[in-house]
Amino acid sequence: MSSQVIITTVNVNGLRAASGKGYVEWLAQTEADVVCLQEVRAEPGQLAAEVVEPAGWHVLWAPSTTAKGRAGVAVLSRQEPQRMKVGFGSDEFDGSGRYAEIDLPGVTVASLYLPSGEVGTPRQDEKERFMAEFLDHLKRLRERAAEQGREVVVCGDWNIAHREADLKNWKANQKKAGFLPEERAWLSRVLDELGYVDTVRSLHPDAVGPYSWWSYRGRAFDQDSGWRIDYVVTTPGLAARATTGVVERANSHPERWSDHAPVTVTFDWTPPLS
Amino acid sequence: MSSQVIITTVNVNGLRAASGKGYVEWLAQTEADVVCLQEVRAEPGQLAAEVVEPAGWHVLWAPSTTAKGRAGVAVLSRQEPQRMKVGFGSDEFDGSGRYAEIDLPGVTVASLYLPSGEVGTPRQDEKERFMAEFLDHLKRLRERAAEQGREVVVCGDWNIAHREADLKNWKANQKKAGFLPEERAWLSRVLDELGYVDTVRSLHPDAVGPYSWWSYRGRAFDQDSGWRIDYVVTTPGLAARATTGVVERANSHPERWSDHAPVTVTFDWTPPLS
DNA sequence: CCTAGAACG
DNA sequence: CGTTATAGG
């Protein structure tokens, strides 16, 4: 006997705004067991009760304590977590609302919102510092998982398109933050060196996209002029059990409620009993 | 034979917003000959063509050059002005979008947006400095008008309620900016000492109000919990010809398009031919 | 082109 | 409780 585990990640671009535009309905109909949110941009106290404590879910909130109304991640799980943690042990970033993780039986699930930047700005420097520190964390996470015989899922908005197939117009974007050689190389290290797997790409090795973010500017969404920057990254054992990986391009709802779409991966996997 | 001159003043609280909510329709139907606007909060280049150059009107724009998106006054006239001037000769305030005047045959019409403040803040100090300087200007304006045999109309948002009948709850507001003893005394000097006339009050000496501003907070408008702070102030010769003075409480339109309402005064007056 | 805080009223 | 500018994306 085996069962399914479904994990979804979505950058909501302001949960207060998203809640009024379809997020609530989307959550009510999702079949996911775990949902990772990024860019919540609110503290729990600023959200409606049905959003803070949705019926049937346990939620770990990790708003930014350093900059109000920015960043902020959360992890929703139908099962009660065995352990919850905000931040990854970084003095600079633990209060910035960019990382939270929960342990469920046999698996650690994390929600990541990697900084975005523009070339030549302090934000890009911050992104690079984050990447350097976070690589170490990913390494430790694998080691701990191996010791404990558990799997790892790190999902979220990585703000990097890995390969040419991961964005619409790669040639024009080679010097743009999010597709810089050093950013792509860093993501390669996460995958090749640390041994994590980009599940959606693994399931669709030859696909263009599927993109998960489209700028609000111009007609990017209508023309599918997007980037694939939201990933469900897992340890190899779990990746081998991934059966489907889809981008919910229509957000499962008539109107868009974020500039990102949910990315959902299904695993044919039976967690241990405790 | 005699004819009518109609003058209206209204604080639009952001002309871009107001234009989308009923200002355009209101202007199209007004019978005024001159319209003075305050709190335009935009430069002409930020406004739609029909708003910048409404058909049948000459317009003097005086946006704030010191603080984008703040203050800003304008004077619209059906007749072409003989002379236009921005500011009243103040180093501190001439670029702040708070005063503009035009000469029409026999009459000078000015649009004034007096600073608003809160007790104990630098804004209140600014208001007081403005008042001091502007009193001198009003004096010179009368002298010049007398020399040239012309009348003067200074209309706008004076941000002062003069008497107890000029605001809903005067007792609770005695220590609030806009109804301070020194502000009321200053307005008394404008009227009693310089000899200007508050035309609407002169026409309705015993009325409560009529208020011209209602806070957007709470149910102030529905409860008519307002202040009369928008005045059409004129030289006595013209004031004697004022026949009606009304606040267009419904903005002459189904929905409110500003927190102020237009104040319109009609004069039974025939201007000289040139 | 959006979201959000913040200044100002 | 609005309008607007600005940061951030």
Coordinates of C-alpha atoms (C1' of nucleotides) in Angstrom, one line a residue:
Chain A
M1 CA 0.0 0.0 0.0
S2 CA 1.2 3.5 -0.8
S3 CA -0.3 7.0 -0.5
Q4 CA 0.1 10.4 -1.9
V5 CA 1.6 13.6 -0.5
I6 CA 0.9 16.8 -2.3
I7 CA 3.0 19.9 -1.8
T8 CA 2.3 23.3 -3.2
T9 CA 4.3 26.5 -3.1
V10 CA 3.1 30.0 -4.1
N11 CA 4.3 33.5 -3.8
V12 CA 1.1 35.4 -2.9
N13 CA 2.5 38.9 -3.4
G14 CA 0.7 40.3 -0.4
L15 CA -1.7 38.0 1.4
R16 CA -4.1 40.8 2.3
A17 CA -4.6 41.7 -1.4
A18 CA -4.6 38.0 -2.5
S19 CA -7.2 37.1 0.1
G20 CA -9.7 39.5 -1.5
K21 CA -9.0 38.2 -5.0
G22 CA -9.2 34.4 -4.8
Y23 CA -6.6 33.0 -2.4
V24 CA -9.2 32.0 0.1
E25 CA -11.2 30.1 -2.5
W26 CA -8.1 28.6 -3.9
L27 CA -7.0 27.3 -0.5
A28 CA -10.5 25.9 0.1
Q29 CA -10.3 23.8 -3.0
T30 CA -6.6 22.7 -3.0
E31 CA -5.9 19.0 -2.4
A32 CA -2.4 19.8 -1.1
D33 CA -1.2 18.4 2.2
V34 CA 1.3 21.2 2.7
V35 CA 1.2 24.7 1.3
C36 CA 4.2 27.0 1.4
L37 CA 3.6 30.8 1.0
Q38 CA 6.0 33.6 0.2
E39 CA 5.6 37.3 0.2
V40 CA 2.9 37.3 2.8
R41 CA 3.7 40.9 3.5
A42 CA 1.6 41.0 6.6
E43 CA 1.7 39.9 10.2
P44 CA -1.0 37.5 11.4
G45 CA -2.7 40.3 13.3
Q46 CA -3.3 42.1 10.0
L47 CA -5.1 39.1 8.4
A48 CA -8.7 38.0 8.6
A49 CA -9.3 35.1 11.0
E50 CA -10.1 32.7 8.2
V51 CA -6.8 33.4 6.7
V52 CA -4.7 33.3 9.8
E53 CA -6.3 30.1 11.0
P54 CA -7.9 28.3 8.1
A55 CA -10.1 25.4 9.1
G56 CA -8.2 22.1 8.9
W57 CA -4.8 23.6 8.7
H58 CA -1.9 24.1 11.1
V59 CA 0.1 27.2 10.1
L60 CA 3.6 28.4 10.9
W61 CA 3.8 32.2 10.3
A62 CA 7.2 33.9 9.8
P63 CA 6.6 37.5 9.0
S64 CA 9.4 40.0 8.6
T65 CA 10.3 41.6 11.9
T66 CA 12.8 43.9 10.3
A67 CA 10.7 45.5 7.6
K68 CA 7.0 45.9 7.9
G69 CA 4.9 44.9 4.9
R70 CA 7.8 43.1 3.2
A71 CA 8.7 39.5 2.6
G72 CA 7.1 37.0 5.0
V73 CA 6.7 33.3 4.6
A74 CA 4.4 30.6 6.0
V75 CA 3.9 26.9 6.0
L76 CA 0.5 25.4 6.1
S77 CA 0.0 21.7 6.9
R78 CA -3.0 19.6 7.4
Q79 CA -1.1 17.5 9.9
E80 CA 0.3 19.0 13.1
P81 CA 4.1 19.6 12.7
Q82 CA 6.4 17.8 15.1
R83 CA 8.7 20.8 15.1
M84 CA 8.6 24.3 13.7
K85 CA 11.5 26.7 13.1
V86 CA 11.8 30.2 11.7
G87 CA 15.0 31.2 10.0
F88 CA 18.1 29.0 9.2
G89 CA 20.6 30.2 11.8
S90 CA 21.6 33.5 10.2
D91 CA 22.1 36.7 12.2
E92 CA 21.3 38.8 9.1
F93 CA 18.3 36.9 7.7
D94 CA 16.5 35.1 10.5
G95 CA 14.2 38.0 11.2
S96 CA 13.6 38.9 7.6
G97 CA 10.6 36.6 6.9
R98 CA 12.4 34.5 4.3
Y99 CA 12.6 31.1 5.7
A100 CA 10.5 28.8 7.9
E101 CA 10.5 25.0 8.2
I102 CA 8.4 22.3 9.8
D103 CA 9.0 18.7 10.5
L104 CA 6.3 16.2 9.6
P105 CA 6.8 12.5 10.1
G106 CA 9.7 11.5 7.8
V107 CA 10.0 14.8 6.0
T108 CA 11.1 18.4 6.6
V109 CA 9.3 21.0 4.5
A110 CA 10.6 24.5 4.2
S111 CA 9.2 27.7 2.7
L112 CA 11.9 29.9 1.1
Y113 CA 11.7 33.5 -0.2
L114 CA 15.1 34.2 -1.6
P115 CA 15.8 38.0 -1.9
S116 CA 15.4 39.6 -5.3
G117 CA 17.7 42.3 -6.5
E118 CA 18.9 44.4 -9.4
V119 CA 22.4 44.3 -10.7
G120 CA 24.6 46.9 -9.1
T121 CA 22.4 47.5 -6.1
P122 CA 22.7 46.7 -2.4
R123 CA 19.7 44.4 -2.8
Q124 CA 21.8 42.2 -5.1
D125 CA 24.6 42.1 -2.6
E126 CA 22.1 41.0 0.0
K127 CA 20.9 38.3 -2.4
E128 CA 24.4 37.1 -2.8
R129 CA 25.1 37.0 0.9
F130 CA 21.8 35.1 1.4
M131 CA 22.8 32.6 -1.2
A132 CA 26.2 32.0 0.4
E133 CA 24.7 31.4 3.8
F134 CA 21.8 29.4 2.6
L135 CA 24.0 27.0 0.7
D136 CA 25.6 26.0 4.0
H137 CA 22.1 25.6 5.5
L138 CA 21.1 23.3 2.6
K139 CA 24.1 21.2 3.3
R140 CA 23.4 20.9 7.0
L141 CA 19.8 20.1 6.2
R142 CA 20.8 17.2 4.0
E143 CA 23.2 15.9 6.7
R144 CA 20.6 16.1 9.4
A145 CA 18.1 14.4 7.1
A146 CA 20.5 11.6 6.3
E147 CA 21.2 11.0 10.0
Q148 CA 17.5 11.0 10.9
G149 CA 16.4 9.0 7.8
R150 CA 14.1 11.8 6.7
E151 CA 13.4 13.5 3.4
V152 CA 13.6 17.3 2.7
V153 CA 11.5 19.6 0.6
V154 CA 12.6 23.2 0.2
C155 CA 10.1 25.0 -1.8
G156 CA 9.5 28.6 -2.6
D157 CA 10.5 31.6 -4.7
W158 CA 14.2 31.1 -5.4
N159 CA 14.3 34.3 -7.6
I160 CA 16.6 32.5 -10.1
A161 CA 15.8 30.9 -13.4
H162 CA 18.1 28.0 -13.7
R163 CA 18.4 27.3 -17.4
E164 CA 17.5 28.8 -20.8
A165 CA 14.2 26.9 -20.8
D166 CA 13.3 28.5 -17.5
L167 CA 12.4 32.0 -18.9
K168 CA 10.8 33.3 -22.0
N169 CA 13.6 35.4 -23.5
W170 CA 16.9 34.1 -22.0
K171 CA 19.2 35.9 -24.5
A172 CA 17.9 39.3 -23.5
N173 CA 18.2 38.5 -19.8
Q174 CA 21.7 37.2 -19.5
K175 CA 22.8 40.3 -17.6
K176 CA 19.6 40.6 -15.6
A177 CA 19.3 39.7 -11.9
G178 CA 17.6 36.3 -11.7
F179 CA 19.5 34.9 -14.7
L180 CA 23.0 35.9 -14.0
P181 CA 25.7 33.2 -14.6
E182 CA 26.7 33.3 -11.0
E183 CA 23.1 32.8 -9.8
R184 CA 22.6 29.9 -12.2
A185 CA 25.9 28.4 -11.1
W186 CA 24.8 28.6 -7.5
L187 CA 21.6 26.8 -8.2
S188 CA 23.6 24.2 -10.1
R189 CA 25.6 23.7 -7.0
V190 CA 22.5 23.2 -4.9
L191 CA 21.4 20.5 -7.3
D192 CA 24.6 18.9 -8.6
E193 CA 26.9 19.3 -5.6
L194 CA 24.4 19.0 -2.7
G195 CA 22.3 16.5 -4.6
Y196 CA 18.9 18.2 -4.3
V197 CA 16.4 17.7 -7.2
D198 CA 14.3 20.3 -9.0
T199 CA 11.3 18.0 -9.2
V200 CA 9.3 19.8 -11.8
R201 CA 12.2 20.0 -14.2
S202 CA 13.0 16.4 -13.4
L203 CA 9.5 15.4 -14.4
H204 CA 9.6 17.6 -17.5
P205 CA 13.2 17.6 -18.6
D206 CA 12.5 18.9 -22.1
A207 CA 9.7 21.3 -21.5
V208 CA 9.8 25.0 -22.0
G209 CA 9.0 26.4 -18.6
P210 CA 6.5 25.8 -17.1
Y211 CA 6.8 29.4 -15.9
S212 CA 5.6 30.3 -12.5
W213 CA 5.9 34.1 -12.5
W214 CA 4.8 36.7 -15.0
S215 CA 5.4 40.4 -14.5
Y216 CA 2.3 42.6 -14.0
R217 CA 3.7 45.0 -16.5
G218 CA 2.5 44.9 -20.1
R219 CA 0.9 41.7 -21.3
A220 CA 3.4 39.3 -19.9
F221 CA 0.8 36.9 -18.5
D222 CA -1.3 36.8 -21.7
Q223 CA 1.7 36.2 -23.8
D224 CA 3.1 33.7 -21.3
S225 CA 6.2 35.8 -21.1
G226 CA 7.3 34.4 -17.7
W227 CA 10.0 33.0 -15.6
R228 CA 10.2 29.7 -13.7
I229 CA 11.7 30.8 -10.4
D230 CA 9.4 28.9 -8.0
Y231 CA 10.8 25.5 -7.3
V232 CA 9.9 22.4 -5.3
V233 CA 13.4 21.1 -4.5
T234 CA 13.7 17.8 -2.7
T235 CA 16.2 15.1 -1.5
P236 CA 16.6 12.4 -4.2
G237 CA 14.7 9.7 -2.3
L238 CA 11.6 11.8 -2.4
A239 CA 12.2 13.2 -5.9
A240 CA 12.2 9.6 -7.2
R241 CA 8.6 9.4 -5.9
A242 CA 7.4 12.5 -7.7
T243 CA 4.6 11.6 -10.1
T244 CA 3.2 15.0 -11.2
G245 CA 4.5 18.6 -11.1
V246 CA 2.3 21.3 -12.4
V247 CA 2.0 25.1 -12.4
E248 CA -1.6 26.1 -11.7
R249 CA -1.3 28.8 -14.3
A250 CA -4.9 30.0 -13.9
N251 CA -4.5 29.9 -10.1
S252 CA -7.4 27.4 -10.1
H253 CA -9.6 30.5 -10.2
P254 CA -11.0 32.9 -12.8
E255 CA -8.9 35.9 -11.8
R256 CA -5.2 36.2 -11.0
W257 CA -4.6 36.8 -7.3
S258 CA -0.8 37.0 -7.5
D259 CA 1.8 37.6 -10.2
H260 CA 3.0 34.1 -9.3
A261 CA 1.1 30.8 -9.8
P262 CA 1.0 27.9 -7.4
V263 CA 3.5 25.1 -8.2
T264 CA 2.2 21.7 -7.1
V265 CA 4.1 18.4 -6.9
T266 CA 2.5 15.1 -6.1
F267 CA 4.6 12.3 -4.5
D268 CA 3.7 8.7 -4.4
W269 CA 5.1 8.2 -0.9
T270 CA 4.0 6.8 2.4
P271 CA 5.3 8.7 5.4
P272 CA 6.4 6.7 8.5
L273 CA 3.7 6.5 11.2
S274 CA 5.5 8.8 13.6
Chain B
M1 CA -29.1 97.0 -17.0
S2 CA -27.1 94.7 -14.9
S3 CA -25.7 91.2 -15.1
Q4 CA -24.6 88.4 -12.9
V5 CA -21.1 87.2 -12.0
I6 CA -20.9 83.7 -10.4
I7 CA -17.8 82.6 -8.5
T8 CA -17.2 79.2 -7.1
T9 CA -14.4 77.8 -4.9
V10 CA -13.7 74.2 -4.1
N11 CA -11.0 72.2 -2.6
V12 CA -10.9 69.1 -4.8
N13 CA -8.6 67.0 -2.6
G14 CA -6.6 65.6 -5.5
L15 CA -7.8 66.6 -9.0
R16 CA -6.8 63.2 -10.5
A17 CA -9.0 61.3 -8.1
A18 CA -11.8 63.9 -8.3
S19 CA -11.8 63.8 -12.1
G20 CA -12.7 60.2 -12.0
K21 CA -15.5 60.7 -9.5
G22 CA -17.5 63.5 -10.8
Y23 CA -15.5 66.7 -11.0
V24 CA -15.6 66.7 -14.8
E25 CA -19.3 66.4 -14.9
W26 CA -19.7 69.0 -12.2
L27 CA -17.6 71.5 -14.1
A28 CA -19.5 70.8 -17.3
Q29 CA -22.8 71.8 -15.6
T30 CA -21.6 74.7 -13.4
E31 CA -22.9 78.1 -14.3
A32 CA -20.0 79.8 -12.6
D33 CA -17.9 82.4 -14.5
V34 CA -14.9 81.8 -12.3
V35 CA -13.9 78.6 -10.5
C36 CA -11.1 78.5 -7.9
L37 CA -9.6 75.2 -7.1
Q38 CA -7.4 74.1 -4.2
E39 CA -5.5 70.9 -3.4
V40 CA -5.1 70.1 -7.0
R41 CA -2.2 67.8 -6.0
A42 CA -1.0 67.4 -9.6
E43 CA 0.9 69.2 -12.3
P44 CA -0.9 69.9 -15.5
G45 CA 1.1 67.2 -17.2
Q46 CA -0.4 64.6 -14.9
L47 CA -3.9 65.5 -15.8
A48 CA -6.1 64.5 -18.7
A49 CA -6.4 67.0 -21.5
E50 CA -10.1 67.7 -20.8
V51 CA -9.1 68.6 -17.2
V52 CA -6.1 70.7 -18.1
E53 CA -7.8 72.6 -20.9
P54 CA -11.5 72.3 -20.4
A55 CA -13.5 73.6 -23.3
G56 CA -14.6 77.2 -22.8
W57 CA -12.3 78.0 -19.9
H58 CA -9.0 79.8 -19.4
V59 CA -7.0 78.2 -16.7
L60 CA -4.1 79.4 -14.5
W61 CA -2.3 76.5 -12.9
A62 CA -0.2 76.9 -9.8
P63 CA 1.1 73.5 -8.7
S64 CA 3.5 73.1 -5.8
T65 CA 7.0 73.1 -7.1
T66 CA 8.5 72.3 -3.7
A67 CA 6.5 69.2 -2.8
K68 CA 5.2 66.9 -5.5
G69 CA 1.6 65.8 -5.1
R70 CA 0.8 68.4 -2.5
A71 CA -1.2 71.6 -2.4
G72 CA -1.6 73.2 -5.8
V73 CA -4.3 75.8 -6.8
A74 CA -5.9 76.9 -10.0
V75 CA -8.2 79.7 -11.3
L76 CA -10.6 78.9 -14.2
S77 CA -12.3 81.7 -15.9
R78 CA -14.6 81.8 -18.9
Q79 CA -13.1 85.2 -19.9
E80 CA -9.4 85.5 -20.7
P81 CA -7.6 87.1 -17.8
Q82 CA -5.9 90.5 -18.4
R83 CA -3.1 89.4 -16.0
M84 CA -2.1 86.3 -14.1
K85 CA 0.1 85.8 -11.2
V86 CA 1.3 82.9 -9.0
G87 CA 2.2 83.5 -5.4
F88 CA 1.9 86.7 -3.4
G89 CA 5.5 87.8 -3.2
S90 CA 6.7 85.5 -0.5
D91 CA 10.1 83.8 -0.6
E92 CA 8.8 80.9 1.5
F93 CA 5.4 80.3 -0.1
D94 CA 5.4 81.4 -3.7
G95 CA 6.4 78.0 -5.0
S96 CA 4.2 76.0 -2.6
G97 CA 1.0 76.0 -4.8
R98 CA -1.1 78.0 -2.3
Y99 CA -1.9 81.2 -4.1
A100 CA -2.7 82.4 -7.6
E101 CA -4.6 85.4 -8.9
I102 CA -6.1 86.7 -12.1
D103 CA -7.3 90.1 -13.2
L104 CA -10.5 90.3 -15.1
P105 CA -12.1 93.6 -16.1
G106 CA -12.8 95.4 -12.8
V107 CA -12.0 92.5 -10.5
T108 CA -9.1 90.5 -9.2
V109 CA -9.9 86.9 -8.3
A110 CA -7.6 84.8 -6.2
S111 CA -7.5 81.1 -5.2
L112 CA -6.0 80.5 -1.8
Y113 CA -5.1 77.3 0.0
L114 CA -4.0 78.3 3.4
P115 CA -1.7 75.7 5.1
S116 CA -3.3 73.3 7.6
G117 CA -1.6 72.2 10.7
E118 CA -1.8 70.5 14.0
V119 CA -1.1 72.3 17.3
G120 CA 2.5 71.9 18.4
T121 CA 3.8 70.8 15.0
P122 CA 6.0 72.5 12.4
R123 CA 3.1 72.6 10.1
Q124 CA 1.2 74.9 12.5
D125 CA 4.2 77.2 12.7
E126 CA 4.2 77.3 8.9
K127 CA 0.5 78.1 8.9
E128 CA 1.2 81.0 11.3
R129 CA 4.0 82.3 9.2
F130 CA 1.8 82.1 6.1
M131 CA -1.0 84.0 7.9
A132 CA 1.4 86.8 8.9
E133 CA 2.7 87.3 5.4
F134 CA -0.6 86.9 3.8
L135 CA -2.3 89.6 5.9
D136 CA 0.2 92.0 4.4
H137 CA -0.6 90.8 1.0
L138 CA -4.4 91.3 1.6
K139 CA -3.6 94.8 2.7
R140 CA -1.6 95.6 -0.4
L141 CA -4.3 94.0 -2.6
R142 CA -6.9 96.3 -1.2
E143 CA -4.7 99.3 -1.7
R144 CA -4.0 98.4 -5.3
A145 CA -7.7 97.7 -5.9
A146 CA -8.7 101.1 -4.5
E147 CA -6.1 102.8 -6.7
Q148 CA -7.3 101.0 -9.8
G149 CA -11.0 101.1 -8.9
R150 CA -11.3 97.4 -9.0
E151 CA -12.9 94.8 -6.7
V152 CA -11.2 91.8 -5.1
V153 CA -12.3 88.3 -4.5
V154 CA -10.1 86.0 -2.4
C155 CA -11.6 82.6 -2.3
G156 CA -10.4 79.2 -1.2
D157 CA -9.7 77.0 1.7
W158 CA -8.7 79.2 4.6
N159 CA -8.5 76.3 7.0
I160 CA -10.0 78.4 9.7
A161 CA -13.5 78.3 11.1
H162 CA -14.3 81.9 12.1
R163 CA -17.1 81.6 14.6
E164 CA -18.9 79.1 16.7
A165 CA -21.6 78.8 14.0
D166 CA -18.9 77.7 11.6
L167 CA -18.3 74.2 12.9
K168 CA -20.4 71.5 14.3
N169 CA -18.9 71.1 17.7
W170 CA -17.1 74.3 18.6
K171 CA -16.7 73.6 22.3
A172 CA -14.8 70.4 21.7
N173 CA -12.6 72.1 19.1
Q174 CA -11.4 75.2 20.9
K175 CA -7.9 73.9 21.2
K176 CA -7.8 72.3 17.8
A177 CA -6.0 73.8 14.8
G178 CA -8.5 75.5 12.6
F179 CA -10.5 77.0 15.5
L180 CA -7.8 78.4 17.7
P181 CA -8.4 81.8 19.2
E182 CA -5.4 83.3 17.4
E183 CA -6.6 81.9 14.1
R184 CA -10.1 83.2 14.6
A185 CA -8.7 86.6 15.6
W186 CA -6.5 86.7 12.5
L187 CA -9.6 86.1 10.3
S188 CA -11.4 88.8 12.3
R189 CA -8.5 91.2 11.4
V190 CA -8.9 90.3 7.7
L191 CA -12.6 91.2 7.9
D192 CA -12.8 94.0 10.5
E193 CA -9.5 95.7 10.1
L194 CA -8.8 95.3 6.4
G195 CA -12.5 95.5 5.5
Y196 CA -13.0 92.4 3.6
V197 CA -16.4 90.6 3.7
D198 CA -17.2 86.9 4.2
T199 CA -20.0 86.9 1.7
V200 CA -21.7 83.7 2.6
R201 CA -21.9 84.7 6.3
S202 CA -23.0 88.2 5.3
L203 CA -25.9 86.7 3.3
H204 CA -26.7 84.3 6.1
P205 CA -25.8 86.0 9.4
D206 CA -27.8 83.7 11.6
A207 CA -27.3 80.4 9.9
V208 CA -25.5 77.4 11.4
G209 CA -22.8 76.7 8.8
P210 CA -23.4 76.1 6.0
Y211 CA -20.4 73.8 6.3
S212 CA -18.1 73.3 3.4
W213 CA -15.8 70.4 4.7
W214 CA -16.6 67.1 6.3
S215 CA -13.9 64.7 7.3
Y216 CA -13.8 61.4 5.5
R217 CA -13.5 59.7 8.9
G218 CA -16.6 58.2 10.5
R219 CA -20.0 59.4 9.4
A220 CA -19.1 63.1 9.4
F221 CA -20.8 63.9 6.1
D222 CA -24.0 61.9 6.8
Q223 CA -24.4 63.6 10.2
D224 CA -23.4 67.0 8.7
S225 CA -20.6 67.2 11.2
G226 CA -18.6 69.7 9.2
W227 CA -16.6 72.9 9.3
R228 CA -17.1 76.1 7.3
I229 CA -13.5 76.8 6.2
D230 CA -14.0 77.6 2.5
Y231 CA -14.8 81.3 2.0
V232 CA -15.5 83.7 -0.7
V233 CA -14.0 86.9 0.7
T234 CA -14.5 90.1 -1.2
T235 CA -14.1 93.9 -1.0
P236 CA -17.2 95.6 0.4
G237 CA -18.3 97.1 -2.9
L238 CA -18.7 93.7 -4.5
A239 CA -20.0 92.1 -1.3
A240 CA -22.9 94.6 -1.4
R241 CA -23.9 93.0 -4.7
A242 CA -23.8 89.4 -3.5
T243 CA -27.3 88.0 -3.9
T244 CA -26.9 84.3 -3.1
G245 CA -24.2 82.2 -1.4
V246 CA -24.6 78.5 -1.3
V247 CA -22.7 75.4 -0.5
E248 CA -23.2 72.7 -3.1
R249 CA -23.4 70.0 -0.4
A250 CA -24.2 67.2 -2.8
N251 CA -21.4 68.5 -5.1
S252 CA -24.2 68.7 -7.7
H253 CA -23.6 65.1 -8.3
P254 CA -24.7 61.8 -6.9
E255 CA -21.4 60.8 -5.3
R256 CA -18.9 62.9 -3.4
W257 CA -15.8 63.6 -5.3
S258 CA -14.0 65.6 -2.5
D259 CA -14.2 66.0 1.2
H260 CA -15.0 69.7 0.5
A261 CA -18.1 71.0 -1.3
P262 CA -18.1 73.9 -3.8
V263 CA -19.1 77.2 -2.4
T264 CA -20.8 79.4 -4.9
V265 CA -21.6 83.1 -4.6
T266 CA -23.6 85.1 -7.2
F267 CA -23.1 88.8 -7.6
D268 CA -25.5 91.2 -9.3
W269 CA -22.7 93.2 -10.8
T270 CA -21.8 94.5 -14.2
P271 CA -18.1 94.6 -14.9
P272 CA -16.6 97.5 -16.8
L273 CA -16.1 96.9 -20.5
S274 CA -12.3 96.5 -20.4
Chain C
dC1 C1' 1.8 47.2 -13.0
dC2 C1' 1.1 45.8 -8.5
dT3 C1' 1.6 45.7 -3.0
dA4 C1' 2.4 48.0 0.9
dG5 C1' 3.9 51.8 4.5
dA6 C1' 4.1 56.6 5.3
dA7 C1' 3.1 61.7 5.1
dC8 C1' -0.5 64.6 5.1
dG9 C1' -5.0 66.2 5.7
Chain D
dC1 C1' -10.6 57.6 5.8
dG2 C1' -9.0 59.4 1.8
dT3 C1' -5.0 61.0 -2.0
dT4 C1' -0.6 60.9 -3.1
dA5 C1' 4.8 59.7 -3.4
dT6 C1' 8.0 56.2 -2.8
dA7 C1' 10.2 51.6 -2.0
dG8 C1' 10.2 47.3 -3.5
dG9 C1' 9.1 43.7 -6.7

